[in-house]
mmCIF file of C-alpha atoms and ligand atoms in Angstrom:
data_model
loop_
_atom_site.group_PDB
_atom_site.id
_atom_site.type_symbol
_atom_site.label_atom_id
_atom_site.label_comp_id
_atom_site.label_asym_id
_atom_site.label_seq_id
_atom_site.Cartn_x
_atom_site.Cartn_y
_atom_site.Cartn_z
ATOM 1 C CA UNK A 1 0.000 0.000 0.000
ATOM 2 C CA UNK A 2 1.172 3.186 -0.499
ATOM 3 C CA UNK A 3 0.849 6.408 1.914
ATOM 4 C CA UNK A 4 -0.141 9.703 0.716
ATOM 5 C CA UNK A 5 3.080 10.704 -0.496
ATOM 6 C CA UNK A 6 3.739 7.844 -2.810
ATOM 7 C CA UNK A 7 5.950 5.881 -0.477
ATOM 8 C CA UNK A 8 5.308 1.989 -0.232
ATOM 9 C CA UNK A 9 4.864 0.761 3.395
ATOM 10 C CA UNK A 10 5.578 -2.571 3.534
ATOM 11 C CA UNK A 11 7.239 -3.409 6.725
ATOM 12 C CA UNK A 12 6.086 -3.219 10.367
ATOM 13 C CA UNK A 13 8.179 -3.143 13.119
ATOM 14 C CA UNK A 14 5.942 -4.668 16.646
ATOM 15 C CA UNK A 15 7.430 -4.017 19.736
ATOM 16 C CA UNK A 16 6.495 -6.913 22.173
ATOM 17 C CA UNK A 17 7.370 -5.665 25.315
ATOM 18 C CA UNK A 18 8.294 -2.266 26.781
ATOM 19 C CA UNK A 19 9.934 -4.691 29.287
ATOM 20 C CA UNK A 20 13.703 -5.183 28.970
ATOM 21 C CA UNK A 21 16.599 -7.051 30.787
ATOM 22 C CA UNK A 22 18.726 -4.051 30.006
ATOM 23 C CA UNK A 23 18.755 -0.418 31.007
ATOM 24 C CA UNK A 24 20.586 1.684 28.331
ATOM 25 C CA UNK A 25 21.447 5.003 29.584
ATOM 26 C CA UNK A 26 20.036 6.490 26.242
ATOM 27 C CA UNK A 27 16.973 3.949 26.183
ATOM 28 C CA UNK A 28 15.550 3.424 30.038
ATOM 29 C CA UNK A 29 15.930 5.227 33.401
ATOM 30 C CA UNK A 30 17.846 3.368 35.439
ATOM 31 C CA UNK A 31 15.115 3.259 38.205
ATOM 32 C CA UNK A 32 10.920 3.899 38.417
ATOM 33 C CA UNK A 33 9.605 2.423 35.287
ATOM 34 C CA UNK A 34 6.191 2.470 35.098
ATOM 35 C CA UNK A 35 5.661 -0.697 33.383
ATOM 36 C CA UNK A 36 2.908 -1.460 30.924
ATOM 37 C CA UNK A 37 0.179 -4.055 33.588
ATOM 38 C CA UNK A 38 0.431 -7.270 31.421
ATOM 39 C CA UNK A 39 -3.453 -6.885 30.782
ATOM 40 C CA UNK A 40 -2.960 -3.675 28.566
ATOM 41 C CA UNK A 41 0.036 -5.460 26.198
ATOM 42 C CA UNK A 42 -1.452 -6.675 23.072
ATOM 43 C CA UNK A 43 -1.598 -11.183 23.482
ATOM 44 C CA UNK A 44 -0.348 -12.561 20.539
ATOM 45 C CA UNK A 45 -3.654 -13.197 19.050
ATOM 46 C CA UNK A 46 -4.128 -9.460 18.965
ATOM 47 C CA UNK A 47 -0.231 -9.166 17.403
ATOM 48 C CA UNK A 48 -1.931 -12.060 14.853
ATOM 49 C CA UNK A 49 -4.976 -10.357 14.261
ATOM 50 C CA UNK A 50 -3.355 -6.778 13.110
ATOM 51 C CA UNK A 51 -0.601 -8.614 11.150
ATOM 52 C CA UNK A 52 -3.310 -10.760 9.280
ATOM 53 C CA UNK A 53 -4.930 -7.047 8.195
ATOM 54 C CA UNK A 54 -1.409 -5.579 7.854
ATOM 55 C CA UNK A 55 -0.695 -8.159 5.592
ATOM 56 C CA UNK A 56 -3.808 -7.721 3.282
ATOM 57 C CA UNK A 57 -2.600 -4.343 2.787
ATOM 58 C CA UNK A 58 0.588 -5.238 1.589
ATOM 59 C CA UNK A 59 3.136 -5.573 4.916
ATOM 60 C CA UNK A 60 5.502 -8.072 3.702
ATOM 61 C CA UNK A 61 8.026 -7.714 6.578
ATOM 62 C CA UNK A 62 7.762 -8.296 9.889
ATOM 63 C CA UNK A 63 10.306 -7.062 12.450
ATOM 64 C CA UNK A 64 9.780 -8.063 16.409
ATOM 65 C CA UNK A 65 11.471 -5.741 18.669
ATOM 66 C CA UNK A 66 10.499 -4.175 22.731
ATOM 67 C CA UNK A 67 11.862 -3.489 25.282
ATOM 68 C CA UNK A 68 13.536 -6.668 25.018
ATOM 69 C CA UNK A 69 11.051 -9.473 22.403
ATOM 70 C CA UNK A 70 12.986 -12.355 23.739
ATOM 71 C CA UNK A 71 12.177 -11.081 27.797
ATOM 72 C CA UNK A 72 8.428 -12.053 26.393
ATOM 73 C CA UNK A 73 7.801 -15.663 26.558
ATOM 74 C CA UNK A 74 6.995 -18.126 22.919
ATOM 75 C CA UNK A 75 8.646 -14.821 21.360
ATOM 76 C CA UNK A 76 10.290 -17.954 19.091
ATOM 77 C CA UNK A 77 6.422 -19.598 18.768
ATOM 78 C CA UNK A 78 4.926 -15.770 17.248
ATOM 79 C CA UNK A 79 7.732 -15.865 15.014
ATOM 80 C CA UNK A 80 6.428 -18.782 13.007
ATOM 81 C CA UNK A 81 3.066 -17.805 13.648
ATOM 82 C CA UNK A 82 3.932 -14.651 12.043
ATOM 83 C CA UNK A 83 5.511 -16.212 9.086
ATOM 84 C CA UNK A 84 2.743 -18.468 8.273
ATOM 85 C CA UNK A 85 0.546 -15.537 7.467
ATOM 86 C CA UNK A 86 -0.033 -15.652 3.765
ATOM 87 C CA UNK A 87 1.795 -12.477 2.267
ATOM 88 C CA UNK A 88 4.303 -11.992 5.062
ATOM 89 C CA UNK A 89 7.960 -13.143 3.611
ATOM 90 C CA UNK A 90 10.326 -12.134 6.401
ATOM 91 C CA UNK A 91 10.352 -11.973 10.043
ATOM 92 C CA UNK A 92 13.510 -10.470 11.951
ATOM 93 C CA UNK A 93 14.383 -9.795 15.125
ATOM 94 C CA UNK A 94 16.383 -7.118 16.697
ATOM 95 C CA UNK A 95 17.494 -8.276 20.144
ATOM 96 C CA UNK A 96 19.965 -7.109 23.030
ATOM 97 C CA UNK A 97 21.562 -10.671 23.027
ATOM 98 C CA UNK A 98 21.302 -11.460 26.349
ATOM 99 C CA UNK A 99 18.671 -14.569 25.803
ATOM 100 C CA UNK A 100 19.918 -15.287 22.025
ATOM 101 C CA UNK A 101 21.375 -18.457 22.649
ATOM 102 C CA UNK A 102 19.000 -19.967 24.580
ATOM 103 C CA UNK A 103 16.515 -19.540 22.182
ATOM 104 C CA UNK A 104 18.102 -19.720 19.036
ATOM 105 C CA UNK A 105 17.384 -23.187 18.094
ATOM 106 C CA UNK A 106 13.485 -22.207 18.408
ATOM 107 C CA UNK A 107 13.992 -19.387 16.816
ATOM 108 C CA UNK A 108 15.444 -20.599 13.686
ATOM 109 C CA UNK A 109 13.324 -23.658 13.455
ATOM 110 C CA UNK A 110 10.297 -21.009 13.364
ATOM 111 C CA UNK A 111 12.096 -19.650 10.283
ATOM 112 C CA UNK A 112 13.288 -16.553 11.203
ATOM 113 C CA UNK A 113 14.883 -14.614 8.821
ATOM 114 C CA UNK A 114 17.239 -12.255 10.352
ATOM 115 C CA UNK A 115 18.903 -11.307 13.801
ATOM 116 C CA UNK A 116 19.768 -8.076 14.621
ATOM 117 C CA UNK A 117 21.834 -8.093 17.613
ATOM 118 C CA UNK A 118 22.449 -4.591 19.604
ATOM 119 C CA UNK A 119 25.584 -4.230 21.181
ATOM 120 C CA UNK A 120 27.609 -0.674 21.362
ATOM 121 C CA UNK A 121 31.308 -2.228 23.024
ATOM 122 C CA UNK A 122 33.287 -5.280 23.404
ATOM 123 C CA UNK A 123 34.833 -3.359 26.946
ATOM 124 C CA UNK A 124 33.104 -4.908 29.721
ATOM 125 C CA UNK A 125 33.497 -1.751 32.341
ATOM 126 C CA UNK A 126 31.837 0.440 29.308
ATOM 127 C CA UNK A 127 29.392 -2.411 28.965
ATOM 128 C CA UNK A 128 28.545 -1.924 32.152
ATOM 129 C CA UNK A 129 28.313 1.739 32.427
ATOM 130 C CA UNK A 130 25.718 2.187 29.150
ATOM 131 C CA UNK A 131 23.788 -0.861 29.961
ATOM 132 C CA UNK A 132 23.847 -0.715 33.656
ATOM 133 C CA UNK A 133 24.261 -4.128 33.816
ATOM 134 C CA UNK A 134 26.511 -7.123 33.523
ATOM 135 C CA UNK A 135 25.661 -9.011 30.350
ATOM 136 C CA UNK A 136 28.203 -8.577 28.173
ATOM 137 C CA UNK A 137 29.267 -12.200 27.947
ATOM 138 C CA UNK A 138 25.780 -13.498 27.611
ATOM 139 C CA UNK A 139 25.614 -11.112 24.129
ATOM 140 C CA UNK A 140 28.728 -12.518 22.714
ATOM 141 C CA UNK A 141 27.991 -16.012 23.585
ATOM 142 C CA UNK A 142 24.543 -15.144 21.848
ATOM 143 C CA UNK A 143 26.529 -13.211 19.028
ATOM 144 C CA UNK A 144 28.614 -16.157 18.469
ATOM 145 C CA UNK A 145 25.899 -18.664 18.648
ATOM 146 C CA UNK A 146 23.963 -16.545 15.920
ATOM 147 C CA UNK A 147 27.255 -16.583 13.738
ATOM 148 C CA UNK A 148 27.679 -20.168 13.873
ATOM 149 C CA UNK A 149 24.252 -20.683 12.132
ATOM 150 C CA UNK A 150 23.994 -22.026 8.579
ATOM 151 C CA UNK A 151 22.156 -19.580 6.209
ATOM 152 C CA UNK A 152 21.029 -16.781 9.196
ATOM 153 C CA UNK A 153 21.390 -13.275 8.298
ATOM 154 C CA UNK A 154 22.834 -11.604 11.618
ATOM 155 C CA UNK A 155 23.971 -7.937 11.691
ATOM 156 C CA UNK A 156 25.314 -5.995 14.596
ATOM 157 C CA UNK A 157 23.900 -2.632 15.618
ATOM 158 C CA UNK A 158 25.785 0.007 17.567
ATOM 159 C CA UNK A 159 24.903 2.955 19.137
ATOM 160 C CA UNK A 160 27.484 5.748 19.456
ATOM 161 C CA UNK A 161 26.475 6.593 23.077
ATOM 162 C CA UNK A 162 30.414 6.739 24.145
ATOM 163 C CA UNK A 163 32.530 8.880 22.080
ATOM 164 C CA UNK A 164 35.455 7.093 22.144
ATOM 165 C CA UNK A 165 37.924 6.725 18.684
ATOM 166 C CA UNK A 166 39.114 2.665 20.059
ATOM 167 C CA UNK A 167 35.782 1.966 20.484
ATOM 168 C CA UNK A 168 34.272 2.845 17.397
ATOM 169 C CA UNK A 169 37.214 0.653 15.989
ATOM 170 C CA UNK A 170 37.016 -2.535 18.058
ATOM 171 C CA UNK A 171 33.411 -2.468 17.172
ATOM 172 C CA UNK A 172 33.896 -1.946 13.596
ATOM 173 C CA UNK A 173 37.080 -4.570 14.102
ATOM 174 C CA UNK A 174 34.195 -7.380 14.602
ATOM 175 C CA UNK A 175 33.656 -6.920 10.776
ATOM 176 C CA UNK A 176 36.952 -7.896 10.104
ATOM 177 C CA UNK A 177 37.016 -11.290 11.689
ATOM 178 C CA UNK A 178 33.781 -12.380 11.459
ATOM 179 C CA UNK A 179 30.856 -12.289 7.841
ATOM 180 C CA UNK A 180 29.296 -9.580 10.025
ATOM 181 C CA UNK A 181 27.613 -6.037 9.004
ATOM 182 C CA UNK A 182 28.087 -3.699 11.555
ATOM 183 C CA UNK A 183 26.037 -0.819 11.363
ATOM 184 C CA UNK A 184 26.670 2.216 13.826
ATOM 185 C CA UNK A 185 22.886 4.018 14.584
ATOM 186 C CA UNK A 186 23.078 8.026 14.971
ATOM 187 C CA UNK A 187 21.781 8.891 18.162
ATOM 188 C CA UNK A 188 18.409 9.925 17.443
ATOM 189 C CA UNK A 189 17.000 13.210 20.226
ATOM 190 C CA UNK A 190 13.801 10.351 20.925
ATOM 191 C CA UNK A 191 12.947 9.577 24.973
ATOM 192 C CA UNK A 192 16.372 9.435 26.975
ATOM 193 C CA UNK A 193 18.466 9.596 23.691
ATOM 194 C CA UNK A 194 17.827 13.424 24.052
ATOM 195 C CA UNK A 195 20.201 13.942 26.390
ATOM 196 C CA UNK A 196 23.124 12.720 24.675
ATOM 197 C CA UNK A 197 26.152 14.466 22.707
ATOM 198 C CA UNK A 198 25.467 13.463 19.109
ATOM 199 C CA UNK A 199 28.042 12.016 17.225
ATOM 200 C CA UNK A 200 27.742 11.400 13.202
ATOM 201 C CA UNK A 201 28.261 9.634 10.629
ATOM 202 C CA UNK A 202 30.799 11.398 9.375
ATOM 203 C CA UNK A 203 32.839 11.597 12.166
ATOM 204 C CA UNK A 204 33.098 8.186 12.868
ATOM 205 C CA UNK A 205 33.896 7.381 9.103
ATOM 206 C CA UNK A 206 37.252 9.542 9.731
ATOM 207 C CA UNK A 207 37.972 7.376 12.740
ATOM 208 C CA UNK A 208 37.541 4.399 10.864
ATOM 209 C CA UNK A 209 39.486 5.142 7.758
ATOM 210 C CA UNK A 210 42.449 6.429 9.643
ATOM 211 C CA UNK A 211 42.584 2.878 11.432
ATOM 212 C CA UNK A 212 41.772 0.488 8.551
ATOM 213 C CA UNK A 213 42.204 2.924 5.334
ATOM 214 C CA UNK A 214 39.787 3.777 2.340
ATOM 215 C CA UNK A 215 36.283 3.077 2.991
ATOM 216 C CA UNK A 216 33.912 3.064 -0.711
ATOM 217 C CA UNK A 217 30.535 3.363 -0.842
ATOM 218 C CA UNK A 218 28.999 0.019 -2.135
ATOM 219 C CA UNK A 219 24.953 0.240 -4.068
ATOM 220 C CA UNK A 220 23.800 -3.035 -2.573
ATOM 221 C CA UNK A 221 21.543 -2.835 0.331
ATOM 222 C CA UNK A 222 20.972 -5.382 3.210
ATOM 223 C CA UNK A 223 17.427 -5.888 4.852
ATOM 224 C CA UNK A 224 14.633 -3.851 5.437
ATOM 225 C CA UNK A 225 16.000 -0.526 5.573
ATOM 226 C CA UNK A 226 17.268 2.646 5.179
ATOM 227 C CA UNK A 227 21.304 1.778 6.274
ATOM 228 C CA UNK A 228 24.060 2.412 3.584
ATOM 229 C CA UNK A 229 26.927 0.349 3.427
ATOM 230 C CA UNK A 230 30.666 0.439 3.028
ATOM 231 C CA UNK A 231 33.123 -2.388 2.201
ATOM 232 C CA UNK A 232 36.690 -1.953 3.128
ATOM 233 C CA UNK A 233 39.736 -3.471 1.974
ATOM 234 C CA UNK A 234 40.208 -7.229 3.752
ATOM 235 C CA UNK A 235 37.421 -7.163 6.009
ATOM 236 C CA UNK A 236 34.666 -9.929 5.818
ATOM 237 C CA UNK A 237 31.568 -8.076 6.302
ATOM 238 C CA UNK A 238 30.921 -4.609 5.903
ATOM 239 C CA UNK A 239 30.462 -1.374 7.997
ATOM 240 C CA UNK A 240 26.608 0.638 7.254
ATOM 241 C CA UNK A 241 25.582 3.883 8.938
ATOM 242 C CA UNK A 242 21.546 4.545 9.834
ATOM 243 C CA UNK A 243 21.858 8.158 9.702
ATOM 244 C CA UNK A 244 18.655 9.502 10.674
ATOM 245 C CA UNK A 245 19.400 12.616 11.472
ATOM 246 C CA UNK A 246 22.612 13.797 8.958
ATOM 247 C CA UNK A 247 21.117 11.580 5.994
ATOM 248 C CA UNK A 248 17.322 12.024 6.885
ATOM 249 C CA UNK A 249 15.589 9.121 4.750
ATOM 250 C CA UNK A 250 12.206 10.210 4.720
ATOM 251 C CA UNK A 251 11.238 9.988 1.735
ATOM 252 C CA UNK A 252 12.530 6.265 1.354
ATOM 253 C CA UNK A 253 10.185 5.315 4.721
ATOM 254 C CA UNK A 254 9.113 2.150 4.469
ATOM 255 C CA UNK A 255 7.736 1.446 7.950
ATOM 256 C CA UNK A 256 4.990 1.627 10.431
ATOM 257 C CA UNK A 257 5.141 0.518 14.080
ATOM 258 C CA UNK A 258 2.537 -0.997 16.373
ATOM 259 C CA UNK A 259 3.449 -0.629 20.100
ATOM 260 C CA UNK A 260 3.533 -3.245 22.680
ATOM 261 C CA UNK A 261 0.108 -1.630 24.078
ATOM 262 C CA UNK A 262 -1.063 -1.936 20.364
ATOM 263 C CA UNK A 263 -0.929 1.948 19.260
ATOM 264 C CA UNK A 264 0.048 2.082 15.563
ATOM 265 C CA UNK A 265 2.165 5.330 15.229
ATOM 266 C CA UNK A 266 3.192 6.766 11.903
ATOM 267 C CA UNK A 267 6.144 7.916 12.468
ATOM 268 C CA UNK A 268 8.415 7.529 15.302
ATOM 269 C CA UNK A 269 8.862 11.143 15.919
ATOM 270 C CA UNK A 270 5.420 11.999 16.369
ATOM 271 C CA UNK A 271 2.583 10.442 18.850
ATOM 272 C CA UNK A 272 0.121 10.688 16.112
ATOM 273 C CA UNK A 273 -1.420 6.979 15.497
ATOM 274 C CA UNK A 274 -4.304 4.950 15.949
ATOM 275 C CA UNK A 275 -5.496 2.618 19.454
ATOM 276 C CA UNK A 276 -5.763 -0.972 17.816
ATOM 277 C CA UNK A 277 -6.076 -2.657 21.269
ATOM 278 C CA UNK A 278 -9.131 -0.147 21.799
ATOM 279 C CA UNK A 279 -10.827 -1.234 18.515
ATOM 280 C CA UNK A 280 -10.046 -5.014 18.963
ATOM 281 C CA UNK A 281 -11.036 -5.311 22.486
ATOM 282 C CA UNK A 282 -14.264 -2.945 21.207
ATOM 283 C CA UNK A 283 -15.000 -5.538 19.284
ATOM 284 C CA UNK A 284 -14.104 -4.211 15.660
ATOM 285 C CA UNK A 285 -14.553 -6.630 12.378
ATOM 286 C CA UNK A 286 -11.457 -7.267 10.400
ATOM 287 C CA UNK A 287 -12.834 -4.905 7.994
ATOM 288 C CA UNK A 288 -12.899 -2.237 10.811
ATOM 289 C CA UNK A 289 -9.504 -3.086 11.894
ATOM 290 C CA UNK A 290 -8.186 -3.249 8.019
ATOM 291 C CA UNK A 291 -9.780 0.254 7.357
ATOM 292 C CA UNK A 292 -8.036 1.905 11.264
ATOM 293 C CA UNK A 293 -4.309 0.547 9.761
ATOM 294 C CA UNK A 294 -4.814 1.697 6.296
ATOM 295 C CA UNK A 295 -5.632 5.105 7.697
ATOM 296 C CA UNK A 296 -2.377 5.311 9.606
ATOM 297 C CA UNK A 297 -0.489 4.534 6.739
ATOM 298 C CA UNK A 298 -2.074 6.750 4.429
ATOM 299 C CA UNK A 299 -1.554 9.825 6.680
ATOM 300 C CA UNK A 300 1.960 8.746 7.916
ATOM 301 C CA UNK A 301 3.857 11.912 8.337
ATOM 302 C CA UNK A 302 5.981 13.434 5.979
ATOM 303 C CA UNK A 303 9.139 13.516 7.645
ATOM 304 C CA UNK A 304 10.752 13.922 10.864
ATOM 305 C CA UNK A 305 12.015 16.927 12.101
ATOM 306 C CA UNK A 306 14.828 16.109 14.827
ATOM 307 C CA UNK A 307 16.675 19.159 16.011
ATOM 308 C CA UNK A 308 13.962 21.488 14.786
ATOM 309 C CA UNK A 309 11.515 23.436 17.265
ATOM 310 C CA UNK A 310 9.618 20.558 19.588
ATOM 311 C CA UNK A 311 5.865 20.537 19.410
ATOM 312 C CA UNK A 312 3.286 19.638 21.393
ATOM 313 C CA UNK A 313 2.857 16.631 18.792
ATOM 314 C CA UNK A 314 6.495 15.132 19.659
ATOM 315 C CA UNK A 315 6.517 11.750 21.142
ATOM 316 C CA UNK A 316 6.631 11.686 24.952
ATOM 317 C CA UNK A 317 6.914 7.636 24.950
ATOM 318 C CA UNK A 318 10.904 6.051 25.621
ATOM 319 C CA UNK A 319 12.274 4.186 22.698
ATOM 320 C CA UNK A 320 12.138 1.188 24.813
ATOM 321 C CA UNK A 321 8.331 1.459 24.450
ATOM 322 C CA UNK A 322 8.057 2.415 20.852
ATOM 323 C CA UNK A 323 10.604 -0.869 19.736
ATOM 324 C CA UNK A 324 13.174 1.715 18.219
HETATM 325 N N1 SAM B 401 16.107 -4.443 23.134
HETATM 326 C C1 SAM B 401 16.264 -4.636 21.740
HETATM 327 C C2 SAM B 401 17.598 -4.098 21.258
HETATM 328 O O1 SAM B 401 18.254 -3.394 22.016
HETATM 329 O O2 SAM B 401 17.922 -4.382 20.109
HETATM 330 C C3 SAM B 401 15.152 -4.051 20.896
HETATM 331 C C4 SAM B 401 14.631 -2.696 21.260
HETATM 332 S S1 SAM B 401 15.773 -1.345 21.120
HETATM 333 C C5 SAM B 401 14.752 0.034 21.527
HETATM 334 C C6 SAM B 401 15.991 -1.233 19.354
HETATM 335 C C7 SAM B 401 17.168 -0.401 18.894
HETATM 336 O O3 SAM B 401 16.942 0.954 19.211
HETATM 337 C C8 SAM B 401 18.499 -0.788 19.524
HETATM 338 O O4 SAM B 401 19.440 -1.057 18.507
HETATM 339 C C9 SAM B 401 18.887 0.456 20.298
HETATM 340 O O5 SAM B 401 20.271 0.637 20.342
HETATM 341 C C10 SAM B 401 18.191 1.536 19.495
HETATM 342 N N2 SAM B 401 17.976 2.793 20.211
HETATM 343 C C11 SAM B 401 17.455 2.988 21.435
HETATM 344 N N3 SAM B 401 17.398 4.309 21.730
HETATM 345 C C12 SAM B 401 17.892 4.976 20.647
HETATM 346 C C13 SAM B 401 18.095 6.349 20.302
HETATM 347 N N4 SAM B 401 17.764 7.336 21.127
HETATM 348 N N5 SAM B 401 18.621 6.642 19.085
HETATM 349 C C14 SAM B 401 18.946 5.650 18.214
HETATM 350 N N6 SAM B 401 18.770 4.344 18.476
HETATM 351 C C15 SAM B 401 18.260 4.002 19.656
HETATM 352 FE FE1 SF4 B 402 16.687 -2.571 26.415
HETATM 353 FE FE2 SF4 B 402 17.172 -2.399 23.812
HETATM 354 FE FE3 SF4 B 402 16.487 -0.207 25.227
HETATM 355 FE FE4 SF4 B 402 18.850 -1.312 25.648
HETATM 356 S S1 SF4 B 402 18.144 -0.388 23.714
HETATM 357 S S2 SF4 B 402 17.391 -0.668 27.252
HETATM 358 S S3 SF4 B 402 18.450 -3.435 25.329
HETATM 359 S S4 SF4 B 402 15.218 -1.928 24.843
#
């Protein structure tokens, strides 16, 4: 389907949880969550129902994301419930690692497609000090496990949050030595992420070149989105930049997300959407439910505006409860 500006939207992104086992310092407080009751998140019959109607209007991608989708229970079991749905081709995942290898082996017999894995430094102490926890071996045991698995697409995203040149090059290192993309995120002024010194793209592309030389600019794209890509000279994967704010991508949207509480928002700058879980628990037809998501698409916003003068339309929600 497309919206009213001619772009196709074929790809939701359903956050499962706003719960998470993590508590980024650009993502979560580190203390007094008010946590979604478990009665107000969407079951996964609901998360069925809305991807049956997505799918009618053309959502061929599926990505599950939270707070943390594998901190939800059967995440593996909605997966390939999710992929059974006639006109849905791919379901991904982006997860914080922690619970990956546990549940990869369900995961992958569901037929996932993809794992994103989130992970912003190999250096346990600065591990510790964005995350506020203690996990970092539990995401490379998870990163490893993922790597180690015949014909799974796995990509690794990081989030500037330190501004540090060797870390930015032990993360982009990991491309080297393993068939990895990694993919650094600009810090986008959303929830907690406001408070943070922005670093760019550019910047960190100087960092990188100095320490491994000439980076080029390569056409092919990987996944569902908006990330371009670089290859560099003996490494086995490649590095890609999602540059929201310095390369705003707009215009090339693809995407609409559905919130763990079952609010289908637009865009993820603004709160305008639509309450789903309202209409289902109402009890709307599928014809209802079709016509509330094709309405959200057609009037998905133009663009973001990061940077520029906040309005009263701005998202208040954390990224943790929007799924990123
Ligand atoms: N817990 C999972 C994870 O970390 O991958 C899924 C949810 S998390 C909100 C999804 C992605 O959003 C992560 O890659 C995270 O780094 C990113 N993220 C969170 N806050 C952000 C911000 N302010 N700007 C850019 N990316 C952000
Ligand atoms: Fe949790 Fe992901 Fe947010 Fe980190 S970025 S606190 S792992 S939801």
């Amino acid at each position: 389907m497309l919206d009213k500006y001619g772009r196709t939207i074929d790809y939701l992104r359903i956050s499962l949880t706003d719960r998470c086992n993590l508590r980024c310092v650009y993502c979560m407080p580190e203390e007094g969550i008010h946590q979604i009751p478990h009665a107000e998140i969407l079951t996964y019959d609901e998360i069925l129902r809305i991807s049956q109607c997505a799918a009618e209007l053309g959502v061929r991608k599926i990505k599950l994301t939270g707070g943390e989708p594998l901190a939800r229970k059967d995440c593996a079991w909605l997966a390939g419930q999710l992929k059974a749905i006639p006109g849905i081709e791919k379901v991904t995942l982006t997860t914080n690692g922690i619970l990956l290898s546990e549940q990869l082996g369900a995961l992958t017999e569901a037929g996932i497609d993809a794992i994103n894995i989130s992970l912003d430094t190999l250096d346990p102490e600065l591990f510790r000090q964005i995350t506020r926890r203690d996990s970092l071996d539990k995401v490379l045991e998870g990163l490893e496990a993922a790597l180690a698995c015949p014909g799974l697409s796995v990509k690794l995203n990081c989030v500037p949050a330190v501004k540090k040149k060797e870390n930015f090059v032990a993360m982009a290192g990991l491309a080297k030595k393993y068939p990895l993309h990694v993919r650094f995120i600009e810090m986008m002024p959303i929830g907690y992420g406001k408070k943070f010194p922005f670093q760019d793209e550019e910047s960190i592309k100087a960092i990188l070149e100095e320490a491994y030389g000439p980076m080029t600019l390569i056409e092919e794209r990987f996944g569902n989105g908006p990330c371009h890509y670089y290859k560099i000279e003996g490494f086995q994967g490649k590095i890609g930049f999602i540059s929201a704010v310095t390369h705003k991508f707009c215009s090339q949207c693809n995407r609409v997300r559905l919130t763990a509480e079952g609010y289908l928002k637009g865009c993820l700058q603004f709160q305008e959407g639509t309450d789903l879980r309202a209409l289902l628990r109402g009890g709307c037809t599928d014809g209802e439910l079709t016509e509330a998501i094709r309405s959200v698409i057609w009037e998905k916003p133009v663009s973001h505006n990061f940077y520029e003068a906040q309005t009263e339309q701005d998202e208040v929600r954390a990224m943790s409860q929007i799924g990123g």
